[in-house]
PDB file of C-alpha atoms in Angstrom:
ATOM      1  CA  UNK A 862       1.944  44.954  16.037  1.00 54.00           C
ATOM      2  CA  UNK A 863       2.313  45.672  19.738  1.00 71.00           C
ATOM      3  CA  UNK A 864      -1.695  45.430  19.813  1.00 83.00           C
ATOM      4  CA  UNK A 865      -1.241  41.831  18.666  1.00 88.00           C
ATOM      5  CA  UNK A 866       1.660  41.049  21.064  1.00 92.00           C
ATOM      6  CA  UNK A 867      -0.872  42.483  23.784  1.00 93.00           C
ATOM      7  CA  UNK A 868      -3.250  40.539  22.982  1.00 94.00           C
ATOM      8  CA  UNK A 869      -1.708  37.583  22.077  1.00 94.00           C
ATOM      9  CA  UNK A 870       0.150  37.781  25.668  1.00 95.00           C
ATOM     10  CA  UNK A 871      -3.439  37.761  27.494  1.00 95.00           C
ATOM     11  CA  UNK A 872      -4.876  35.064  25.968  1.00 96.00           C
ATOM     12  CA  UNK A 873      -2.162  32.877  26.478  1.00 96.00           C
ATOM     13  CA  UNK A 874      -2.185  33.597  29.896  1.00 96.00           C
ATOM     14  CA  UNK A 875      -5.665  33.205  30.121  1.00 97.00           C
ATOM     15  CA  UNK A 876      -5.172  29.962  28.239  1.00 96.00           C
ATOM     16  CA  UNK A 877      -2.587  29.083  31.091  1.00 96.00           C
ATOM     17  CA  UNK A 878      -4.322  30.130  33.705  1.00 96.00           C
ATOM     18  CA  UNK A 879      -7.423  28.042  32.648  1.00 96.00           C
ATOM     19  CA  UNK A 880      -5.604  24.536  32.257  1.00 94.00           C
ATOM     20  CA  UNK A 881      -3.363  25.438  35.528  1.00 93.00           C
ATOM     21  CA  UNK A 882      -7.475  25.954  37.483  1.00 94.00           C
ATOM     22  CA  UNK A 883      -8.422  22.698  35.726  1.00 93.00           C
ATOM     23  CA  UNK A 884      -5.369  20.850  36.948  1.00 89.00           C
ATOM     24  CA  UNK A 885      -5.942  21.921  40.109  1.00 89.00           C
ATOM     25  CA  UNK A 886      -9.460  20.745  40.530  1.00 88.00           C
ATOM     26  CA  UNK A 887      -9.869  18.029  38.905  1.00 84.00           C
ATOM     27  CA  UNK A 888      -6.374  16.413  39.831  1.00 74.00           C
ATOM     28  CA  UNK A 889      -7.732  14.436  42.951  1.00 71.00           C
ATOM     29  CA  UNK A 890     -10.335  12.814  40.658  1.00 64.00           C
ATOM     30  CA  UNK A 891      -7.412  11.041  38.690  1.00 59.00           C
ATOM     31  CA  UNK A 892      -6.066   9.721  42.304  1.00 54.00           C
ATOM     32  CA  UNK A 893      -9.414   9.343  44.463  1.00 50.00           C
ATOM     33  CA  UNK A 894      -9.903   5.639  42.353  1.00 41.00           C
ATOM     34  CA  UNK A 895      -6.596   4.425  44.250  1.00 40.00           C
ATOM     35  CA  UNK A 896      -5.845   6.505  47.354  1.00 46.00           C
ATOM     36  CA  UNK A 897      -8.175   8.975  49.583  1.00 60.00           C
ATOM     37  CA  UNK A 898      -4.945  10.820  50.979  1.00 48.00           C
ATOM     38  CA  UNK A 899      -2.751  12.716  49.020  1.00 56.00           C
ATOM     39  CA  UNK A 900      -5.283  13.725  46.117  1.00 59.00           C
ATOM     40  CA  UNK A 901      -2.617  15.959  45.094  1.00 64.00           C
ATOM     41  CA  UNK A 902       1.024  14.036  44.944  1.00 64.00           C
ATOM     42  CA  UNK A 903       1.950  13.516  41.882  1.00 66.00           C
ATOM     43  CA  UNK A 904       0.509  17.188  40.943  1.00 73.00           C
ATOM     44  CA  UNK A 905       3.501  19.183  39.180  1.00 77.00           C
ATOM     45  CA  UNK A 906       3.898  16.937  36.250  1.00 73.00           C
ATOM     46  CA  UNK A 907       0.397  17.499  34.911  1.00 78.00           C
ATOM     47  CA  UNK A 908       0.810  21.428  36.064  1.00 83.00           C
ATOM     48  CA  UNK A 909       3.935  21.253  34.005  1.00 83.00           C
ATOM     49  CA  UNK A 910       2.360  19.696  30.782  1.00 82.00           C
ATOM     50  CA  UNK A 911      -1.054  20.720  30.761  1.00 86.00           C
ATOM     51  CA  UNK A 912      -0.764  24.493  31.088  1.00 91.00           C
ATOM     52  CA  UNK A 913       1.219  25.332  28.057  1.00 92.00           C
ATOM     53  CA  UNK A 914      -1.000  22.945  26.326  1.00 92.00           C
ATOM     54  CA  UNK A 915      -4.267  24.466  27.510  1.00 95.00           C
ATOM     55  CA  UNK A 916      -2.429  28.293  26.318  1.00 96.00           C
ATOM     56  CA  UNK A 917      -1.585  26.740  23.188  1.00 95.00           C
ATOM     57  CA  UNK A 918      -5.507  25.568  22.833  1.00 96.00           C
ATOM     58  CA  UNK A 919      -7.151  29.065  23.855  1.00 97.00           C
ATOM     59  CA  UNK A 920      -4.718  31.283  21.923  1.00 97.00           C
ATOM     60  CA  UNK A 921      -5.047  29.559  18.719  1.00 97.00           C
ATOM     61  CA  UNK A 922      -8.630  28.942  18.689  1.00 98.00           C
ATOM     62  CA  UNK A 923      -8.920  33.379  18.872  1.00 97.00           C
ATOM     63  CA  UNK A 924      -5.876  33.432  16.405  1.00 97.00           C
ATOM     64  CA  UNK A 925      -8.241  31.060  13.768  1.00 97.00           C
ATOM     65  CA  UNK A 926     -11.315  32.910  14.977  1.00 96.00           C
ATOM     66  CA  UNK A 927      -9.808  36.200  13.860  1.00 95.00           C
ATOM     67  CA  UNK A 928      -8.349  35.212  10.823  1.00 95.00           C
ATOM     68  CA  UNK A 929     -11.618  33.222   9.779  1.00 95.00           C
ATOM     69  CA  UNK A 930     -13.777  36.701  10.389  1.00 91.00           C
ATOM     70  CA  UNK A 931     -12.114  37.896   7.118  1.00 91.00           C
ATOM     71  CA  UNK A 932     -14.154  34.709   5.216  1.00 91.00           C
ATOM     72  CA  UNK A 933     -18.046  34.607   4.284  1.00 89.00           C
ATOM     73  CA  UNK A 934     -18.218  32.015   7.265  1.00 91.00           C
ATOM     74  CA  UNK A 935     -21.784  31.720   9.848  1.00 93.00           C
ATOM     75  CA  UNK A 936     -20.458  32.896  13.246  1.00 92.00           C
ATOM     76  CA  UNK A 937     -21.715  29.023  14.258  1.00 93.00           C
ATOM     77  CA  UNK A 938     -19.059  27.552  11.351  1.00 96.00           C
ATOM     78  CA  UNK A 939     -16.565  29.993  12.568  1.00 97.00           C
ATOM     79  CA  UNK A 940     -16.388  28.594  16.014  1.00 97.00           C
ATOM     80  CA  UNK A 941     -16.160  24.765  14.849  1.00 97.00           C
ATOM     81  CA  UNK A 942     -13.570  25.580  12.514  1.00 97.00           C
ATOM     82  CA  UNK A 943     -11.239  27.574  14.549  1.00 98.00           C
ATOM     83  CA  UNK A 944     -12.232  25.133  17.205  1.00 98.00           C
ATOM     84  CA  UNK A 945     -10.882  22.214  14.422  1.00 98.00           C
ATOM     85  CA  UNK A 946      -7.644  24.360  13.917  1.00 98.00           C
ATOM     86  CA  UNK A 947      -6.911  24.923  17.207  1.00 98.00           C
ATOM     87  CA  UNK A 948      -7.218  20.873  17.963  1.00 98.00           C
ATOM     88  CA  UNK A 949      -5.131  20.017  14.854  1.00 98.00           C
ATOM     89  CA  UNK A 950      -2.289  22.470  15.877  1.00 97.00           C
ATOM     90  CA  UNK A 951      -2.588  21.483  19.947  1.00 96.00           C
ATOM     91  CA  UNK A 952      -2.203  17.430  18.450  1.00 96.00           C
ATOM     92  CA  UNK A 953       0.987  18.662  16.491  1.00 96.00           C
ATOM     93  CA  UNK A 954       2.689  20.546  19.397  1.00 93.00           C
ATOM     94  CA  UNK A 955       1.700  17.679  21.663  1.00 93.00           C
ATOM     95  CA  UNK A 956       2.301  14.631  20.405  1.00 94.00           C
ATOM     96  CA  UNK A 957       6.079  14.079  20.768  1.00 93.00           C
ATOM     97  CA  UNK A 958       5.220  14.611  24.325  1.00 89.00           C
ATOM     98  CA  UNK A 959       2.807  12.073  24.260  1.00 90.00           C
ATOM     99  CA  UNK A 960       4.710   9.530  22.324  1.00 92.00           C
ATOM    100  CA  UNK A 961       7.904   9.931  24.925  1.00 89.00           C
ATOM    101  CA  UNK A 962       4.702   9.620  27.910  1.00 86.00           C
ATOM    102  CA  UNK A 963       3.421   6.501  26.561  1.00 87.00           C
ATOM    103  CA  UNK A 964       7.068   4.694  26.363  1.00 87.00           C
ATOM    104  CA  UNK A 965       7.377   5.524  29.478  1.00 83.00           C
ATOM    105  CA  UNK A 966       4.589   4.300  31.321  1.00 79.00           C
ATOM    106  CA  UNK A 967       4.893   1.280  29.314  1.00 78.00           C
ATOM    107  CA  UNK A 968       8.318   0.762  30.857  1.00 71.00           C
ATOM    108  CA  UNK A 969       7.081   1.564  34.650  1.00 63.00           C
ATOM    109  CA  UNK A 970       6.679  -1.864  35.855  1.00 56.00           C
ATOM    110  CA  UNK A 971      10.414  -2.703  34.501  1.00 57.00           C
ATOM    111  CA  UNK A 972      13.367  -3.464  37.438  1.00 53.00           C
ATOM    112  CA  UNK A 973      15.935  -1.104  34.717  1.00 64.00           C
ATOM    113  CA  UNK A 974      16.502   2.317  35.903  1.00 73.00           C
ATOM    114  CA  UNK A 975      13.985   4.508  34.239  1.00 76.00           C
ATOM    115  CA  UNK A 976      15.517   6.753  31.806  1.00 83.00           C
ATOM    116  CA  UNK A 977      14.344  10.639  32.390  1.00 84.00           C
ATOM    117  CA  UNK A 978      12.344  12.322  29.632  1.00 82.00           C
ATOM    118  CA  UNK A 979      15.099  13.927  27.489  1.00 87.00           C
ATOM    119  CA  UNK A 980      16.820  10.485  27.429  1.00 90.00           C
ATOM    120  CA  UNK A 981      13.758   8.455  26.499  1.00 89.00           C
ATOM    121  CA  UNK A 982      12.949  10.956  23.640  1.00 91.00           C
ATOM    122  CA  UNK A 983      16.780  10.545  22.263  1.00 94.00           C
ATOM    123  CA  UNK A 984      16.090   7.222  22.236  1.00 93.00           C
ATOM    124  CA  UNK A 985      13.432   7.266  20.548  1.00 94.00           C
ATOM    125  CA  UNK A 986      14.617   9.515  17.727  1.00 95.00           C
ATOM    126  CA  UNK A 987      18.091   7.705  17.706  1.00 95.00           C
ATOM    127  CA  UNK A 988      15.832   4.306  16.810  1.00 93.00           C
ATOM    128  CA  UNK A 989      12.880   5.299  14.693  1.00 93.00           C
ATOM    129  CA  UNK A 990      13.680   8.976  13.993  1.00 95.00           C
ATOM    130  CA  UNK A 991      11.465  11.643  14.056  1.00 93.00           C
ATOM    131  CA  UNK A 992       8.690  10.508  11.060  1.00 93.00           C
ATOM    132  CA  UNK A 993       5.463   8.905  12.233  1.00 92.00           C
ATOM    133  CA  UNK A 994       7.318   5.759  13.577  1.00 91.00           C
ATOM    134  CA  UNK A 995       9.096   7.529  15.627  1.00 94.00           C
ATOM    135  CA  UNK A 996       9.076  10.669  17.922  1.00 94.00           C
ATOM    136  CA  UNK A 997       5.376  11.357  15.672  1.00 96.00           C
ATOM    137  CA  UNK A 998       4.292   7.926  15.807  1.00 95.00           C
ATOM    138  CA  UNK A 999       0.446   7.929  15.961  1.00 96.00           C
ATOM    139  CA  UNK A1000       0.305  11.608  14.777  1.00 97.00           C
ATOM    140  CA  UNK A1001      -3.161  10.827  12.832  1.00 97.00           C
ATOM    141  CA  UNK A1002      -4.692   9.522  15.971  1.00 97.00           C
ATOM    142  CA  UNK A1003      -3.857  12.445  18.166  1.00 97.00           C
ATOM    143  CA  UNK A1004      -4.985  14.880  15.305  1.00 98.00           C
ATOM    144  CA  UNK A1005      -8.378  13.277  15.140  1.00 97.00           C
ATOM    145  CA  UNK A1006      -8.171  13.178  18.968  1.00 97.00           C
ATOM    146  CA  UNK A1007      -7.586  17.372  19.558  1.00 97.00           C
ATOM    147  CA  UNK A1008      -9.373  18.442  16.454  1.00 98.00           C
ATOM    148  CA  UNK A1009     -12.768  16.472  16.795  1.00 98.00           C
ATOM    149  CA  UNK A1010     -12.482  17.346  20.489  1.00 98.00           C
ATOM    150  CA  UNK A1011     -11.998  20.954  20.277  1.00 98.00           C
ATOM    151  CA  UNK A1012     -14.470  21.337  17.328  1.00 98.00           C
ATOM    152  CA  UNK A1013     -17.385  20.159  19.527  1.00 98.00           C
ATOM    153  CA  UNK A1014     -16.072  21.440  22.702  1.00 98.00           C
ATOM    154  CA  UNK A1015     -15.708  25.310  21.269  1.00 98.00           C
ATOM    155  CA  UNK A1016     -18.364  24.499  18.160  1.00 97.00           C
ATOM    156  CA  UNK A1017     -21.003  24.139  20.784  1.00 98.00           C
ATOM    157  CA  UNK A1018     -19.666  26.187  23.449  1.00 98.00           C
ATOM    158  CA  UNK A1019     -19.998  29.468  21.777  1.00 97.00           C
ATOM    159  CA  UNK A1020     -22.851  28.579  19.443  1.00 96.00           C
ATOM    160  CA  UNK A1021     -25.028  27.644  22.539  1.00 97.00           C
ATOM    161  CA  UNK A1022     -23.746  30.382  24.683  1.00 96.00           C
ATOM    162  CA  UNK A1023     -25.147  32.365  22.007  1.00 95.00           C
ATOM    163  CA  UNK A1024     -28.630  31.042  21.384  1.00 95.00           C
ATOM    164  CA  UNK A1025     -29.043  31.011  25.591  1.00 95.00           C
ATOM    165  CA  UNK A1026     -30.121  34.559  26.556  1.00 95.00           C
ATOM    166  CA  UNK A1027     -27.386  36.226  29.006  1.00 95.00           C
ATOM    167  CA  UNK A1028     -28.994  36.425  32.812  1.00 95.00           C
ATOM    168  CA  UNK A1029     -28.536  39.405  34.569  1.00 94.00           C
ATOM    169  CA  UNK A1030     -27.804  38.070  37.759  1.00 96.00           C
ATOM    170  CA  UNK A1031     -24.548  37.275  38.207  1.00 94.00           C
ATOM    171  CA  UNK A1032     -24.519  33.506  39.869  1.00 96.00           C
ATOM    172  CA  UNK A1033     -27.189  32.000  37.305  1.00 96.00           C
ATOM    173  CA  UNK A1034     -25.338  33.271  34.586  1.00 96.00           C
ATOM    174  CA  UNK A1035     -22.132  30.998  35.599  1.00 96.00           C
ATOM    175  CA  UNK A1036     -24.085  28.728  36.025  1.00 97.00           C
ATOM    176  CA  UNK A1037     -25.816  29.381  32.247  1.00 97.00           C
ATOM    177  CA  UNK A1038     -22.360  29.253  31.550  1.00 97.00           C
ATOM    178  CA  UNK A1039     -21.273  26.549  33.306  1.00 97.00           C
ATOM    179  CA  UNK A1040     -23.891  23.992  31.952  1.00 98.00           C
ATOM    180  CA  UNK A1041     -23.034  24.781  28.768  1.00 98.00           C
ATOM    181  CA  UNK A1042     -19.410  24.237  29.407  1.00 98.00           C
ATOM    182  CA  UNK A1043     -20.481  20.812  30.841  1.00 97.00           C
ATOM    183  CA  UNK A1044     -22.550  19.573  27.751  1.00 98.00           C
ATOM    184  CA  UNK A1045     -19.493  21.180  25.509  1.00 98.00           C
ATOM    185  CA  UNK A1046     -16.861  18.792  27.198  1.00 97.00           C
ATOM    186  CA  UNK A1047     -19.118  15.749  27.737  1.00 98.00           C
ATOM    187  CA  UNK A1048     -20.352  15.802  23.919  1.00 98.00           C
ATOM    188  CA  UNK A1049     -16.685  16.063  22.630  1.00 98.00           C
ATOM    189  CA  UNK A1050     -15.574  13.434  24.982  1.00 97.00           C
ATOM    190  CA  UNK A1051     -18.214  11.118  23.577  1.00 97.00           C
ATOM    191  CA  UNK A1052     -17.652  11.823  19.967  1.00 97.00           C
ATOM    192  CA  UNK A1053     -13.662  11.670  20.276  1.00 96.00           C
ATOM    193  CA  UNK A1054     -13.334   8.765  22.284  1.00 96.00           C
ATOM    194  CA  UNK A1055     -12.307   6.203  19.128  1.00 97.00           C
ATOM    195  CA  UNK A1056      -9.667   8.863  18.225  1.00 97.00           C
ATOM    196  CA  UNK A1057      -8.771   8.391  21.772  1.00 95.00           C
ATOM    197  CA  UNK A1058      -8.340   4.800  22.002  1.00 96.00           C
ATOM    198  CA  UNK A1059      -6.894   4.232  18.398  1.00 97.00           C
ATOM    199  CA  UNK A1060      -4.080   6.453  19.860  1.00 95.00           C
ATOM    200  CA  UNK A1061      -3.399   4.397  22.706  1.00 93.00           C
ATOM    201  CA  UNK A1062      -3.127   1.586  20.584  1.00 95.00           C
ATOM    202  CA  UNK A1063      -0.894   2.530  18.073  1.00 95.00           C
ATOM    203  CA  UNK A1064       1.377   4.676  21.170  1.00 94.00           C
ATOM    204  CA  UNK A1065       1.164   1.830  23.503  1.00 91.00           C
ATOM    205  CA  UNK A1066       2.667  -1.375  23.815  1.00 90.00           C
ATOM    206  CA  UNK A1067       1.876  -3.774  20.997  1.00 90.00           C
ATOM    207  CA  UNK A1068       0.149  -7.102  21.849  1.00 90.00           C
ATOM    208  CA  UNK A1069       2.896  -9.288  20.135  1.00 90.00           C
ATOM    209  CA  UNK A1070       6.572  -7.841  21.306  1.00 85.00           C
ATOM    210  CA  UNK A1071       8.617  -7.054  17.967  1.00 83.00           C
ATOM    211  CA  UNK A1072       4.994  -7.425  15.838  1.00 89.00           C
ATOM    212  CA  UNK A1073       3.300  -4.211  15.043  1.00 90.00           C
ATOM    213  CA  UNK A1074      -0.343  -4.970  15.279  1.00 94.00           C
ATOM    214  CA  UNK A1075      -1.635  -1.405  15.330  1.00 95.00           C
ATOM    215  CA  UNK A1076      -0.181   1.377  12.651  1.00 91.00           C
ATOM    216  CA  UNK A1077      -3.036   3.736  11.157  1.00 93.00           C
ATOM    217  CA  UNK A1078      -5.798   5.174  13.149  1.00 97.00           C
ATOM    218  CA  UNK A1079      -8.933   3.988  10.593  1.00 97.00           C
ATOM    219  CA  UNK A1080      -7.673   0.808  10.846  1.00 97.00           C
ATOM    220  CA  UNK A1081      -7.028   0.598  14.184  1.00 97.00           C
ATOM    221  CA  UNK A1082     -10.796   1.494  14.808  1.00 98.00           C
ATOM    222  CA  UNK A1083     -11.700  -1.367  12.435  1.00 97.00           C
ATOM    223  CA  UNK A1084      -9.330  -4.201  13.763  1.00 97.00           C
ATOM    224  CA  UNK A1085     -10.414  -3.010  17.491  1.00 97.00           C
ATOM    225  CA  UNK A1086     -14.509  -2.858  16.541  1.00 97.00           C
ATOM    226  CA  UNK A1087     -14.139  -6.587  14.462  1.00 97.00           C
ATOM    227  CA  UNK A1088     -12.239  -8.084  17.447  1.00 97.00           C
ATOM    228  CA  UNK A1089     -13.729  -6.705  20.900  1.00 97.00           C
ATOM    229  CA  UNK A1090     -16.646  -5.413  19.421  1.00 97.00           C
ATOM    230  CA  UNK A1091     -18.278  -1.842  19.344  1.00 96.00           C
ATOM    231  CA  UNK A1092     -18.517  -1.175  23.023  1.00 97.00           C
ATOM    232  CA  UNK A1093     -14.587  -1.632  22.869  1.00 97.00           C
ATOM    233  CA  UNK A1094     -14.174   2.025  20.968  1.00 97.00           C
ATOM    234  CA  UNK A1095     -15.773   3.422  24.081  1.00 97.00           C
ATOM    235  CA  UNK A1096     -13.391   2.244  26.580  1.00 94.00           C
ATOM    236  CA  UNK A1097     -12.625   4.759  29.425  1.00 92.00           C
ATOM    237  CA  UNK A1098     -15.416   6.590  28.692  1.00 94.00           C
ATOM    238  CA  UNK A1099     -16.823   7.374  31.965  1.00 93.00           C
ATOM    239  CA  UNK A1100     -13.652   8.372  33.595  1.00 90.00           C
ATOM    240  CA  UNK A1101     -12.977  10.267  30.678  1.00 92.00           C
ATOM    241  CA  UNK A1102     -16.273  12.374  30.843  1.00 94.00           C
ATOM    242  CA  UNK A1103     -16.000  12.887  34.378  1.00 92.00           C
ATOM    243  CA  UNK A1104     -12.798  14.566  34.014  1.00 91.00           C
ATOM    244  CA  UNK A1105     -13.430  16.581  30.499  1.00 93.00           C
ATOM    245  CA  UNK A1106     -17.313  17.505  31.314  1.00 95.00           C
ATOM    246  CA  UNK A1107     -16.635  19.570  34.416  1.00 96.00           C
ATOM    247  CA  UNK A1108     -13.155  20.061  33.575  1.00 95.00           C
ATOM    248  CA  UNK A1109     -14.198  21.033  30.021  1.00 96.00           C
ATOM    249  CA  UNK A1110     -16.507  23.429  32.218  1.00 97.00           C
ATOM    250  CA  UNK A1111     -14.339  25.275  33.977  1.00 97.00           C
ATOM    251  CA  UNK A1112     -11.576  25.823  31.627  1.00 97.00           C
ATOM    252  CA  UNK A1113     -13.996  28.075  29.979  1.00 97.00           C
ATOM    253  CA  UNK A1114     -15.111  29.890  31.810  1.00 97.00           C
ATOM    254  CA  UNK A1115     -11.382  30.500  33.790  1.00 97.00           C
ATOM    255  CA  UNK A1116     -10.441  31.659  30.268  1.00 97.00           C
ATOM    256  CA  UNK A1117     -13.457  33.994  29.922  1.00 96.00           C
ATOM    257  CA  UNK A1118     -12.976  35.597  32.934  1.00 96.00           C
ATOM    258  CA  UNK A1119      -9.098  35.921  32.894  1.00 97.00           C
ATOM    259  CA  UNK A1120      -9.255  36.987  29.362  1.00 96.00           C
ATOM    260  CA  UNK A1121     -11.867  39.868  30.329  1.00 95.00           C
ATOM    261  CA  UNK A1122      -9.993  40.600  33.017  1.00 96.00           C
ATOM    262  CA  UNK A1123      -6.608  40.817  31.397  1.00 96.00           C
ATOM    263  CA  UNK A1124      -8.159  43.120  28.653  1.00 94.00           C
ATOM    264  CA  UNK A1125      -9.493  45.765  31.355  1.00 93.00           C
ATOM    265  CA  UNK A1126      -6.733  45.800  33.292  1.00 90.00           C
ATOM    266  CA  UNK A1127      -3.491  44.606  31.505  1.00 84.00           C
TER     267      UNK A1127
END
């Protein structure tokens, strides 16, 4: 047991240290499209949200990698499942989070005092509860979201990364490493995306005040395809990958290197 709390300690500092990296870099790429000064006001928040989230990610991807080496699975099935676990329990610790995010931002451009985060999530649960119209509303959406996402994104990761032969020197195998990393992120961005945008419909404000237009992800994706047409399931997309293909990138391979660094030192 003390092995596992070891272990279990490194990743998720890995994990953390990989998201807190990502933040870091790829922050001023979220600002640059309204301000060239500043690229990092506004930083903490993110810090604050997306490292724990980024542990959670990277320590229960090993935790269903390990337990899934006890099955008759490929080592290339492995990885996409664990990969699917790790999404599905990342959307379940997340989502609340999201769903209090959302209302929020929705609320922005209101003259009423904003409420702070602990207030706006009582409110929520005080009005719709806790269930999947309230404090979990759009839970589907976010699962289908995480767990496509990190099925690609560690599915092909690791599967590549193994077909690729290691290079001895040390700079063109980052940058092996790297490239992969970048293809990882920017195919799971592409395939997720509808996940991504059902969310934000069913999270966000509806179109019709007191009407709810958008409830359950499938159907979402339908009504959004039938009205605005295909190209409307893609929306965001190009931000989106140039945020998740690097950042996708170097999460990895922060985590790699933390995580073998942790283990020979720690």
């Amino acid at each position: 047991m003390p092995g596992f709390w070891r272990e279990a300690s490194q990743q998720v500092a890995a994990g953390g240290s990989a998201g807190l990296v990502e933040i870091c870099l790829m922050h001023p790429l979220d600002v640059v499209k309204t301000r060239l000064f500043g690229f990092y006001k506004g930083i903490l928040p993110p810090i604050l949200a997306e490292t724990p989230k980024r542990a959670v990610k990277f320590f229960t991807f090993e935790q269903y990698k390990k337990l899934l080496g006890h099955l008759s699975l490929s080592p290339a099935l492995t990885f996409a499942v664990a990969g699917l676990g790790s999404g599905l329990t990342e959307a379940i610790v997340v989502n609340p989070f999201e769903v209090v995010k959302v209302s929020l931002q929705a609320n922005r451009d209101s003259f009423t005092e904003q409420p702070s985060t602990l207030a706006k999530a009582r409110q929520i649960v005080q009005a719709d509860g806790l269930g999947l119209h309230g404090l979990n509303k759009g839970l589907p959406a976010t699962l289908g979201r995480h767990g496509v996402f990190n099925m690609v994104y560690f599915g092909f990761y690791f599967n590549v990364k193994n077909i690729i032969p290691v290079n001895e020197d040390p700079t063109l195998e980052f940058l092996r490493k790297f490239g992969i990393g970048l293809v990882s992120g920017t195919i799971a961005s592409v395939i997720n995306i509808p996940f991504d945008v059902a969310k934000s419909r069913i999270q966000g404000p509806q179109p019709v005040p007191g009407e709810i237009k958008y409830r359950n992800c499938f159907k979402t994706m339908a009504t959004v395809y039938k009205e605005e047409g295909f190209l409307a399931l893609y929306k965001g997309l190009v931000p989106k990958i140039m945020r998740l293909g690097p950042g996708g990138a170097v999460m990895l391979l922060v985590y790699e290197y933390t995580y073998g660094w942790l283990q020979e030192h720690w």
